[in-house]
Short mmCIF file of C-alpha atoms and ligand atoms in Angstrom, two decimals:
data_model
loop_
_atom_site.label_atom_id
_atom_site.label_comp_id
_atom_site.label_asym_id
_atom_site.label_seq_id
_atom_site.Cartn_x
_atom_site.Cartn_y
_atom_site.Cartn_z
CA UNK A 1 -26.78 4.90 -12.39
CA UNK A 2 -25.72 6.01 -8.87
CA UNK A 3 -24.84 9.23 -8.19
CA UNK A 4 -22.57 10.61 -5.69
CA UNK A 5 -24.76 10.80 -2.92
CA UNK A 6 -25.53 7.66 -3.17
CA UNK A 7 -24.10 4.41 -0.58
CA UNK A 8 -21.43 2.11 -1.64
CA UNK A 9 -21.52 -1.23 -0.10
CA UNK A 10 -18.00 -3.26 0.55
CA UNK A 11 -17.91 -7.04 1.14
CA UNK A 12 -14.43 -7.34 2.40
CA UNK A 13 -12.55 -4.70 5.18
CA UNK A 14 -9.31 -5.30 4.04
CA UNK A 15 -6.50 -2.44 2.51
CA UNK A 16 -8.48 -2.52 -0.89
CA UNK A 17 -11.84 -1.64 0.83
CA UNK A 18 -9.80 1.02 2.86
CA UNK A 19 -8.37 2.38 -0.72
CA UNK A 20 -12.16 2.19 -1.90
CA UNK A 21 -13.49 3.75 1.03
CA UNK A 22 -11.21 7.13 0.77
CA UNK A 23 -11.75 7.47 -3.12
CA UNK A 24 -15.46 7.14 -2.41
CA UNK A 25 -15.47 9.71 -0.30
CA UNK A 26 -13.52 12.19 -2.12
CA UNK A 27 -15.81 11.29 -5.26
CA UNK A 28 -18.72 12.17 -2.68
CA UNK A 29 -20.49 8.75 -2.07
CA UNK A 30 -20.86 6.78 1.33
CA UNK A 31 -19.50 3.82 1.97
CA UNK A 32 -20.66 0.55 4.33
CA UNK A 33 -18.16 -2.29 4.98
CA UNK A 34 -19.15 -5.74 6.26
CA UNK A 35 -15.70 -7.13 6.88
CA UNK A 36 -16.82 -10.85 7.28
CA UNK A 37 -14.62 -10.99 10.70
CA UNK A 38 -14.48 -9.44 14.23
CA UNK A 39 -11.85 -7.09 12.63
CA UNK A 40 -11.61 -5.01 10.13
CA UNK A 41 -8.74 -2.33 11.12
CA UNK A 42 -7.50 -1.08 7.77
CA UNK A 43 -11.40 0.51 7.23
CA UNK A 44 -12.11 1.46 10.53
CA UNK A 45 -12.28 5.49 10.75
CA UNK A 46 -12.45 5.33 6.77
CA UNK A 47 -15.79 4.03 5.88
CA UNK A 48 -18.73 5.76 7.02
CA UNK A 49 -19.75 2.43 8.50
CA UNK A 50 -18.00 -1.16 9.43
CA UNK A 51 -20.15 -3.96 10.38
CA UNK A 52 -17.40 -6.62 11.84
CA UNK A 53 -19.66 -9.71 12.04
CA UNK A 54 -19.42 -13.25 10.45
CA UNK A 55 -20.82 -13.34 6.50
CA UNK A 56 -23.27 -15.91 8.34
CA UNK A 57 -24.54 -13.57 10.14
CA UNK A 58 -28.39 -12.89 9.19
CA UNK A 59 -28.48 -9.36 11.01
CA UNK A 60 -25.99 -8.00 9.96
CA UNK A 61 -26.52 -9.04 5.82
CA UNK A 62 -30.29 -7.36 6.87
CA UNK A 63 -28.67 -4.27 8.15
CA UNK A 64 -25.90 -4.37 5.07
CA UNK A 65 -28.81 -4.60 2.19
CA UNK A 66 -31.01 -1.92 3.74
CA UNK A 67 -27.85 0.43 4.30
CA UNK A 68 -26.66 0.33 0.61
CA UNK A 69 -27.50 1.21 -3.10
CA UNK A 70 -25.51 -1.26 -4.42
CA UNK A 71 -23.02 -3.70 -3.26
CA UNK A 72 -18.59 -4.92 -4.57
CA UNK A 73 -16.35 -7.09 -3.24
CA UNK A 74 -12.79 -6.54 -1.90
CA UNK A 75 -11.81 -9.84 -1.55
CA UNK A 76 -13.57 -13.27 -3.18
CA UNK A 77 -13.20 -15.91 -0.41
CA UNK A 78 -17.03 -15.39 0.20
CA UNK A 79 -19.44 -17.83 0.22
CA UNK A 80 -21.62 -18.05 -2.97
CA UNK A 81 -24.96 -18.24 -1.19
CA UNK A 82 -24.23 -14.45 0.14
CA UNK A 83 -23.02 -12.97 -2.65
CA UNK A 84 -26.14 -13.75 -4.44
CA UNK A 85 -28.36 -12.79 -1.47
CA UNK A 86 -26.97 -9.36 -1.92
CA UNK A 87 -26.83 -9.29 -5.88
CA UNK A 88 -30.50 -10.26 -5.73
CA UNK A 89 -31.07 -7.42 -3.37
CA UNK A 90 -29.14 -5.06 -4.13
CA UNK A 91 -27.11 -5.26 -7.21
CA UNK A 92 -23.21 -6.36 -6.79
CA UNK A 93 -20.63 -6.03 -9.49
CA UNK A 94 -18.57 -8.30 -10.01
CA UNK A 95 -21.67 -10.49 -10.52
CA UNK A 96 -21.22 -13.26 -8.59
CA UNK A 97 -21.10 -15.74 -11.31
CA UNK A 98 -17.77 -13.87 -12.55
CA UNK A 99 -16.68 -14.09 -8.50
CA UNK A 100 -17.06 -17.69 -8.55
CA UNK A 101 -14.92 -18.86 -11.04
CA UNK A 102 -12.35 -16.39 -9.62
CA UNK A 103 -12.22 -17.33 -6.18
CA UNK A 104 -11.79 -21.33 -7.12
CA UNK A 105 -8.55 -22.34 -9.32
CA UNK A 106 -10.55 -25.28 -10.45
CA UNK A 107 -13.09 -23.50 -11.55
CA UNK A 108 -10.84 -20.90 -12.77
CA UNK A 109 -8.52 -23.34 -14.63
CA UNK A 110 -11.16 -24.94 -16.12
CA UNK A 111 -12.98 -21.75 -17.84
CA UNK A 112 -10.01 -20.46 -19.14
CA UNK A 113 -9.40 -24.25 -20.81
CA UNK A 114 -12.98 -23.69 -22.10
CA UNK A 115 -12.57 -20.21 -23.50
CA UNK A 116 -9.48 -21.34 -25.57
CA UNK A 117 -7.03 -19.08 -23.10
CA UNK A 118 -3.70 -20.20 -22.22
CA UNK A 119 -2.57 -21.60 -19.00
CA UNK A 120 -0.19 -24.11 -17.48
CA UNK A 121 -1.05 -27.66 -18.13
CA UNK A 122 -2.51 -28.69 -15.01
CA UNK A 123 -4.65 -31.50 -13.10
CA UNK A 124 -7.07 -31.69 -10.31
CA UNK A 125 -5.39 -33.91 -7.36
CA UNK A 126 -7.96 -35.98 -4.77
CA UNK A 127 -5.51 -38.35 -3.77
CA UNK A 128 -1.78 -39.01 -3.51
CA UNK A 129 -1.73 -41.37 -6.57
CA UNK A 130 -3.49 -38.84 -8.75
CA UNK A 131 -0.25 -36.59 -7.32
CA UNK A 132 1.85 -39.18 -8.18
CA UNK A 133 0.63 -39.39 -11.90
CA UNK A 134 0.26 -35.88 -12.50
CA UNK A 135 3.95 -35.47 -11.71
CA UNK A 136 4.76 -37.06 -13.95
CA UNK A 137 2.42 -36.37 -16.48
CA UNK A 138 3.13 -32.93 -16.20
CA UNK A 139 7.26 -33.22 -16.53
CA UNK A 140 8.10 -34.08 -13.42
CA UNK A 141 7.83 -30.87 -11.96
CA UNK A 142 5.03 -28.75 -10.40
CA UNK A 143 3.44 -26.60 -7.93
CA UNK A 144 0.53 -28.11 -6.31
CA UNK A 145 -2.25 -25.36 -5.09
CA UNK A 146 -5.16 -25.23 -2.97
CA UNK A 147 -8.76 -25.03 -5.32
CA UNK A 148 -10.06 -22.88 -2.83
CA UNK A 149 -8.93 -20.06 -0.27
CA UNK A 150 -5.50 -19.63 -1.47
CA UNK A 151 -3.63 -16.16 -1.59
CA UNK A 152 -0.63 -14.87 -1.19
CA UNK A 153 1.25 -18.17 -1.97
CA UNK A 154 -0.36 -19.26 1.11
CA UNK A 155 -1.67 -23.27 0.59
CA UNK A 156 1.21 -24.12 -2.55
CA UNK A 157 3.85 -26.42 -2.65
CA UNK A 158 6.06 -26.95 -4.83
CA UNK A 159 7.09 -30.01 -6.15
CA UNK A 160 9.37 -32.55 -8.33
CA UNK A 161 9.78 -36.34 -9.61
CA UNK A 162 10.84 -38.83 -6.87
CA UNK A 163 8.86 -37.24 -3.66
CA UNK A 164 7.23 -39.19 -0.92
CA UNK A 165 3.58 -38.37 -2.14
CA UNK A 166 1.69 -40.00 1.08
CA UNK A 167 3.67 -37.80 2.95
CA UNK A 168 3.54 -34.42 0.84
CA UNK A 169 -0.66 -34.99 0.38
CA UNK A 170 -0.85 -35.66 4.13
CA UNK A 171 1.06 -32.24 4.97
CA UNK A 172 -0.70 -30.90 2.52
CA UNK A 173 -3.99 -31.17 3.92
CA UNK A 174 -6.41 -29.73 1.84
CA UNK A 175 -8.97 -31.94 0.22
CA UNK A 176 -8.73 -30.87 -3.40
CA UNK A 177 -6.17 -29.55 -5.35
CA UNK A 178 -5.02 -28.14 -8.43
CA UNK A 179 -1.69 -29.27 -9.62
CA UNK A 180 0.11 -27.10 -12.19
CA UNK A 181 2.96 -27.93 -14.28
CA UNK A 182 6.38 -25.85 -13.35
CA UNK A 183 6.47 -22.72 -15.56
CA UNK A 184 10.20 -21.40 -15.95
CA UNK A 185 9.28 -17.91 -16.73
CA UNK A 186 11.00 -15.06 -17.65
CA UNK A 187 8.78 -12.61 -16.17
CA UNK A 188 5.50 -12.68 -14.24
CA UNK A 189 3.39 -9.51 -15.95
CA UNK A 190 -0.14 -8.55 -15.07
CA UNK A 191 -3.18 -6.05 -16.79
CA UNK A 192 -5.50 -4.51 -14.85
CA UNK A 193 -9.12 -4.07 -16.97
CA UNK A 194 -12.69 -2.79 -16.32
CA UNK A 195 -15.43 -3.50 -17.87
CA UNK A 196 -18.96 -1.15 -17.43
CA UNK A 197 -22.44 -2.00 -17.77
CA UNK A 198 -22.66 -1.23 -21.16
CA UNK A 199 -19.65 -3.52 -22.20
CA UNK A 200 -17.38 -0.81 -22.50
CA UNK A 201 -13.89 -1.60 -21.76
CA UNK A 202 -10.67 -0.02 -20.19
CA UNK A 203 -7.52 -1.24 -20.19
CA UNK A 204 -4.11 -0.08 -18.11
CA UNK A 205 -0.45 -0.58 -18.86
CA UNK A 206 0.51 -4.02 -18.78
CA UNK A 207 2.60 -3.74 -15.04
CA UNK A 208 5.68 -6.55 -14.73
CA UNK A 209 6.02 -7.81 -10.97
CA UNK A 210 8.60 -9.39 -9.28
CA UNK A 211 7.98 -11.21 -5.85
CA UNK A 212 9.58 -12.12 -2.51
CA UNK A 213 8.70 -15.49 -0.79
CA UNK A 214 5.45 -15.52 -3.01
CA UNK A 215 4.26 -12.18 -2.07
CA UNK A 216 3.97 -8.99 -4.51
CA UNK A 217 7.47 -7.46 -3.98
CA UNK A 218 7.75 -3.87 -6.38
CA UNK A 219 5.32 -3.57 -9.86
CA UNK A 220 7.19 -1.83 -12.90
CA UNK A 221 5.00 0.55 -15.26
CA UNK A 222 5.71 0.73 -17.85
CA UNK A 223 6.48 -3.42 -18.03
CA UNK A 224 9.75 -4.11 -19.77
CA UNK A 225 7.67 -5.86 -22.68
CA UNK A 226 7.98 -5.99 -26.33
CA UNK A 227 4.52 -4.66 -28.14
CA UNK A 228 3.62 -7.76 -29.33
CA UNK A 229 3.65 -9.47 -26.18
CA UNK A 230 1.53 -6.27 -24.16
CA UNK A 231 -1.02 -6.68 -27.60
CA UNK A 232 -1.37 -10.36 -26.95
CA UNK A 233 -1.88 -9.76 -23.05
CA UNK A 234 -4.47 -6.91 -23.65
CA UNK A 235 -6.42 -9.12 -25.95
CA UNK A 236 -6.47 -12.14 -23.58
CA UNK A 237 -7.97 -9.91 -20.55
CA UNK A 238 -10.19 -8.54 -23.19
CA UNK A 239 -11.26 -12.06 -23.78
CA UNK A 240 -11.98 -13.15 -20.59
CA UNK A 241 -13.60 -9.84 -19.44
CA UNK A 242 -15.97 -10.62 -22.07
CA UNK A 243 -16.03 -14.35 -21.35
CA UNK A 244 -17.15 -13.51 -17.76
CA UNK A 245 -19.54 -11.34 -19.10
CA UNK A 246 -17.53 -9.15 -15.90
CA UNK A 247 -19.05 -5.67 -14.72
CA UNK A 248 -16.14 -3.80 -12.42
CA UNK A 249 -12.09 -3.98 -12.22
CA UNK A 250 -10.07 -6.95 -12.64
CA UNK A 251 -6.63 -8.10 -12.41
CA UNK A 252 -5.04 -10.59 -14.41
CA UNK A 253 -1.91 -12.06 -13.76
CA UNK A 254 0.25 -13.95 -16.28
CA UNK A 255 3.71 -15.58 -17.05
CA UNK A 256 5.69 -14.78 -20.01
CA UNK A 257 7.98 -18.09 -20.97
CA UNK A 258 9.82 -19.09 -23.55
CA UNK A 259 9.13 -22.08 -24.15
CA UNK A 260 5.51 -21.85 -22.81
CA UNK A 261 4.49 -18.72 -24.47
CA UNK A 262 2.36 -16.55 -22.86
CA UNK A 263 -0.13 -18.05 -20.30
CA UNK A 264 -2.50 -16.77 -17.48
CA UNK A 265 -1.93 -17.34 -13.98
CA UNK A 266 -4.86 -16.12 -12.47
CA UNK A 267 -7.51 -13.49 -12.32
CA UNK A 268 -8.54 -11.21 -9.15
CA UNK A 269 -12.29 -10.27 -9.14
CA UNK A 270 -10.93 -6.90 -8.06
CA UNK A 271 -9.13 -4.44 -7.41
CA UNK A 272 -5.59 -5.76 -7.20
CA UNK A 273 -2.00 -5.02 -5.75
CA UNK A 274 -0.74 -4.46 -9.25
CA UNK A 275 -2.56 -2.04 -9.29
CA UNK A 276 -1.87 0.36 -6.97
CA UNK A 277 0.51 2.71 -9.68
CA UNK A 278 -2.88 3.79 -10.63
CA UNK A 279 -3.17 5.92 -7.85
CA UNK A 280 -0.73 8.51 -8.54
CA UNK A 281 0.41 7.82 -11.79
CA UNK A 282 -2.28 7.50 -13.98
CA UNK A 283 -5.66 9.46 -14.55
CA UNK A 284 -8.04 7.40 -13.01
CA UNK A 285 -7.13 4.99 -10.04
CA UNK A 286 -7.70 1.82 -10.12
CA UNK A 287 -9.91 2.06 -7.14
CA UNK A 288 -12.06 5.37 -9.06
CA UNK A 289 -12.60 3.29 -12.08
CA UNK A 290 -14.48 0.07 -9.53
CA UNK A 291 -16.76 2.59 -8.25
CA UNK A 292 -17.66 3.52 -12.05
CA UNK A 293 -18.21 0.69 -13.17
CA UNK A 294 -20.08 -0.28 -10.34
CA UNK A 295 -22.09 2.69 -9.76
CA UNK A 296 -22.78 2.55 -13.57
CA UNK A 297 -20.67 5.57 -14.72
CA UNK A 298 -18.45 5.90 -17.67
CA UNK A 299 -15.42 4.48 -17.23
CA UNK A 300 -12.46 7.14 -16.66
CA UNK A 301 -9.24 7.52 -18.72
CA UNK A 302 -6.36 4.83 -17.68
CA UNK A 303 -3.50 7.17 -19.48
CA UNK A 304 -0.32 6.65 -17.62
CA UNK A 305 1.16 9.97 -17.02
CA UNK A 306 4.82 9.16 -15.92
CA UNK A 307 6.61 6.00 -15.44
CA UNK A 308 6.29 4.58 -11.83
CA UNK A 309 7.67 1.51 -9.47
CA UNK A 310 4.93 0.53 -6.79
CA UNK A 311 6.86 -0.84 -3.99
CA UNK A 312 5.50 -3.18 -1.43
CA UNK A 313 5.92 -1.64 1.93
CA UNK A 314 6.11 -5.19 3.24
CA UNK A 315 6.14 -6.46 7.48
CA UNK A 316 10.44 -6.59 7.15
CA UNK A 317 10.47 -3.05 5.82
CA UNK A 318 8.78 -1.45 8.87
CA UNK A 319 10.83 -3.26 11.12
CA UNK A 320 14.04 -2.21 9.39
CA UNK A 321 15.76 0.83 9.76
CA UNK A 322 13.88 4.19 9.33
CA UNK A 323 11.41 3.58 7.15
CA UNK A 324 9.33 6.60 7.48
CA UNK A 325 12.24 9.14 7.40
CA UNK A 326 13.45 7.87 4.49
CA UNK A 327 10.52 6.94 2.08
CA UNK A 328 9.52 10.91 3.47
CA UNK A 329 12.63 12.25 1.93
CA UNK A 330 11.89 11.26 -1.73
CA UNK A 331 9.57 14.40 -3.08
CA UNK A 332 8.28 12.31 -5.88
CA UNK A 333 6.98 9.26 -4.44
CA UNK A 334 3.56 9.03 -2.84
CA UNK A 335 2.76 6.69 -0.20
CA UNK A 336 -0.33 4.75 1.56
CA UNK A 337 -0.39 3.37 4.71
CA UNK A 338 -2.90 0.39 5.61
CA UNK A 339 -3.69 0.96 9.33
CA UNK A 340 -2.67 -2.42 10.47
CA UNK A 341 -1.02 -2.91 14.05
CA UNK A 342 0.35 -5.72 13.28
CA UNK A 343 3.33 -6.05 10.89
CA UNK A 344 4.86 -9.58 11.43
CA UNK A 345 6.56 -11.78 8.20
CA UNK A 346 6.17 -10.30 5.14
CA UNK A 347 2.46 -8.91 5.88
CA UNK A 348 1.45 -6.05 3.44
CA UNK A 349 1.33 -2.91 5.55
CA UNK A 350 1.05 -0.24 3.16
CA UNK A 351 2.85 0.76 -0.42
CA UNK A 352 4.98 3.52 -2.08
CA UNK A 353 4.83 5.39 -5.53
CA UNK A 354 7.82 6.13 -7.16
CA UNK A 355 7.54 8.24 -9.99
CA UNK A 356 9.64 9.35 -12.89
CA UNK A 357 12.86 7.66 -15.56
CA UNK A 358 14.76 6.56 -12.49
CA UNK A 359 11.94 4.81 -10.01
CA UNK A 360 13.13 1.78 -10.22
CA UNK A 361 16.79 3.00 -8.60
CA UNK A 362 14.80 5.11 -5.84
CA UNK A 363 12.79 1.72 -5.17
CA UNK A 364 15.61 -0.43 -4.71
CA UNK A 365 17.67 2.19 -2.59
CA UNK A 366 15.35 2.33 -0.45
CA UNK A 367 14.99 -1.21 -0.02
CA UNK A 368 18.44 -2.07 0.28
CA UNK A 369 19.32 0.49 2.80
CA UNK A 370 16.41 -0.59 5.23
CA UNK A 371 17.30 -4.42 4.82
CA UNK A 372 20.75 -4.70 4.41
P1 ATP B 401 -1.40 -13.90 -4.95
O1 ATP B 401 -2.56 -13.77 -4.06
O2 ATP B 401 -0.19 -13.14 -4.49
O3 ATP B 401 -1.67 -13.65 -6.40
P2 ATP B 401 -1.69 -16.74 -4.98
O4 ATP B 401 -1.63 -17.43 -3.68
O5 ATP B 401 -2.99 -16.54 -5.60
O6 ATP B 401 -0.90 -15.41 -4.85
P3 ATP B 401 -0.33 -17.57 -7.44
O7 ATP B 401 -0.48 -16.27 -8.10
O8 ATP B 401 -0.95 -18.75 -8.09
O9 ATP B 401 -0.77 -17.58 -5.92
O10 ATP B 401 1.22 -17.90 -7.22
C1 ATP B 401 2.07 -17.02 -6.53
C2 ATP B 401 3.40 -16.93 -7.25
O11 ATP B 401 4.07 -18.22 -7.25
C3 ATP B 401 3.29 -16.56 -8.72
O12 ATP B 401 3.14 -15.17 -8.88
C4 ATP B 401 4.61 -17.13 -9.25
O13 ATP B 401 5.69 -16.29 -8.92
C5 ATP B 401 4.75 -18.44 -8.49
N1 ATP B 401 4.10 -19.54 -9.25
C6 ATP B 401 2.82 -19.92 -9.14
N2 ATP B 401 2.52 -20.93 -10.00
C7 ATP B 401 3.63 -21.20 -10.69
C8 ATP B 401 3.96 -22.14 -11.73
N3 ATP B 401 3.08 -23.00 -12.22
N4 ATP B 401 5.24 -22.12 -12.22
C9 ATP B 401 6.15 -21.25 -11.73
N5 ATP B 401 5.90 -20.35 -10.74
C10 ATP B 401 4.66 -20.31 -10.22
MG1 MG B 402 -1.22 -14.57 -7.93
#
């Protein structure tokens, strides 16, 4: 167990280490980010230290092990060999085992086939004839994915019987692939869970997202769920917590369909932008509850104490009209701003708190009178 006091070490430097960072320091324990890049603006001035070199970099992983009690990750996109370096050292949770089925949808896809969990039907594409077939295999209708590196819908097409598949797998461009079958949901949902050293497990409010272009657009908690299906989605995280023999936070995403039932999507290896609500709406953040588990601590209490909408304060927003006066106005919503300079497309630049009955209203006020 790690008390505070003790040195938190962050593979990632990111808005999730920067959230990390300032609930690490509040709790009283130091933190050291190796961002993995040249930059790392959203933890600069936050962490007690940033080390903004390449994860090949051998001085720097010396430096990072000698400078920490134990090590997380922000992000998954890093390379297996490292994250094992510094588990071997130094201890990181998520083990990075549990990271590496995360960070691949092959991988990903096929452990959740093996653990009996439901997902879309999919297939793994190497060619444009195995695109062809799986088209059709799969209905005639799909989204094809990168296996590795993907996020924000970044590296997925989507498509349908009757395409030029030369042409789409040339564009495409990536060597492997994961092609799904075309889910027509009726709601995306997601649960955020941790699971501590000694198994012990934590679950939040099942959250129901709706997005823009791909990206995370507002999260709704409570979700507008019956109890059957939140049961059902509490059990399956439960399931693959367990099944990933997983020591931190996780998110898990899902789609709840009609016709398909209820399936997973995908699961972060982290804290997740789902997530967020925790921050001001329930007991213990989400962002509290990783260093717990991490640090080997009880986990905290994931009561939701009001009803919230966590609203993506996407690029468009900030360059709308008066952003700041307005969200500033509202005296029960929090916000949390990232630190990044740049706010092009639909970049994530920060995020707002509504709380209380009529959120959801605030949210979309807001919204409508910055875009429209
Ligand atoms: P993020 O990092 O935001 O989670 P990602 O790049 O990992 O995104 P996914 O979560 O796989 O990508 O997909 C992004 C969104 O695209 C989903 O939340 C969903 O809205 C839509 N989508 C993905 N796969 C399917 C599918 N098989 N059927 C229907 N919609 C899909
Ligand atoms: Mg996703």
């Amino acid at each position: 167990m790690i008390l505070p006091g003790g040195t938190l070490g962050i593979l990632g430097g990111g808005q999730l280490g920067r959230m990390l960072c300032l609930e690490a320091r509040r709790m009283g324990y130091r933190t050291v980010v190796w961002s993995g890049s040249e930059v790392a603006e959203p933890t600069q001035g936050v962490a007690d230290e940033v080390i903004c070199k390449p994860f090949s970099d051998q001085e720097a992983l010396a430096s990072f092990i000698e400078q920490v009690d134990v090590a997380t990750v922000e992000f998954e996109n890093i390379d297996h060999e490292v994250l094992k370096t510094v588990d071997e050292k130094v201890g990181l949770y998520p083990r990075p085992e549990a990271v590496a089925i995360c960070q691949n949808r092959e991988r990903e896809k096929l452990f959740l086939q093996e653990q009996g969990i439901p997902c879309a039907p999919f297939r793994v594409i190497e060619s444009a004839c195995d695109l062809a077939r799986g088209v059709e295999a799969l209905g005639g209708k799909g989204v094809l994915k990168t296996a590795a590196f993907g996020y924000d819908g970044k590296g997925q097409v989507r498509v349908h019987s009757g395409m030029d598949w030369e042409q789409v797998w040339d564009d495409f461009d990536f060597p492997r692939a994961v092609l799904e079958k075309w889910i027509p949901f009726e709601r995306e949902i997601s649960i955020m869970i941790a699971r501590a050293a000694d198994g012990e497990i934590a679950i939040y409010d099942v959250a129901e997202n709706v997005h823009r272009e791909h990206v995370l657009d507002y999260s709704q908690i409570p979700a507008q769920i019956d109890e059957q299906t939140a049961q059902k989605a509490r059990q399956l995280a439960k399931k693959l917590a367990e099944g990933l023999n997983y020591r931190g936070i996780m998110g898990v995403e899902f789609f709840v369909s009609e016709a398909d039932g209820l399936l997973v999507n995908e699961m972060a290896p982290r804290p997740h932008n789902s997530g967020h609500h925790t921050m001001d709406a329930c007991v213990t953040s989400q962002f509290e509850q990783q260093l717990r588990a991490v640090t080997g601590l009880k986990l905290g209490s994931t009561q939701l104490l009001t009803p919230v909408v966590m609203l993506n304060l996407l690029g468009d927003l900030w360059r709308g009209q008066g952003l700041c006066e307005k969200l500033t106005q509202d005296g029960a919503t929090k916000w949390h701003v990232y630190g990044k300079s740049s706010k092009e497309g639909l970049r994530k630049c920060g995020h707002a708190n509504f709380l209380g009955e009529d959120a959801l209203q605030r949210a979309q006020e807001l919204k409508k009178s910055i875009l429209s």
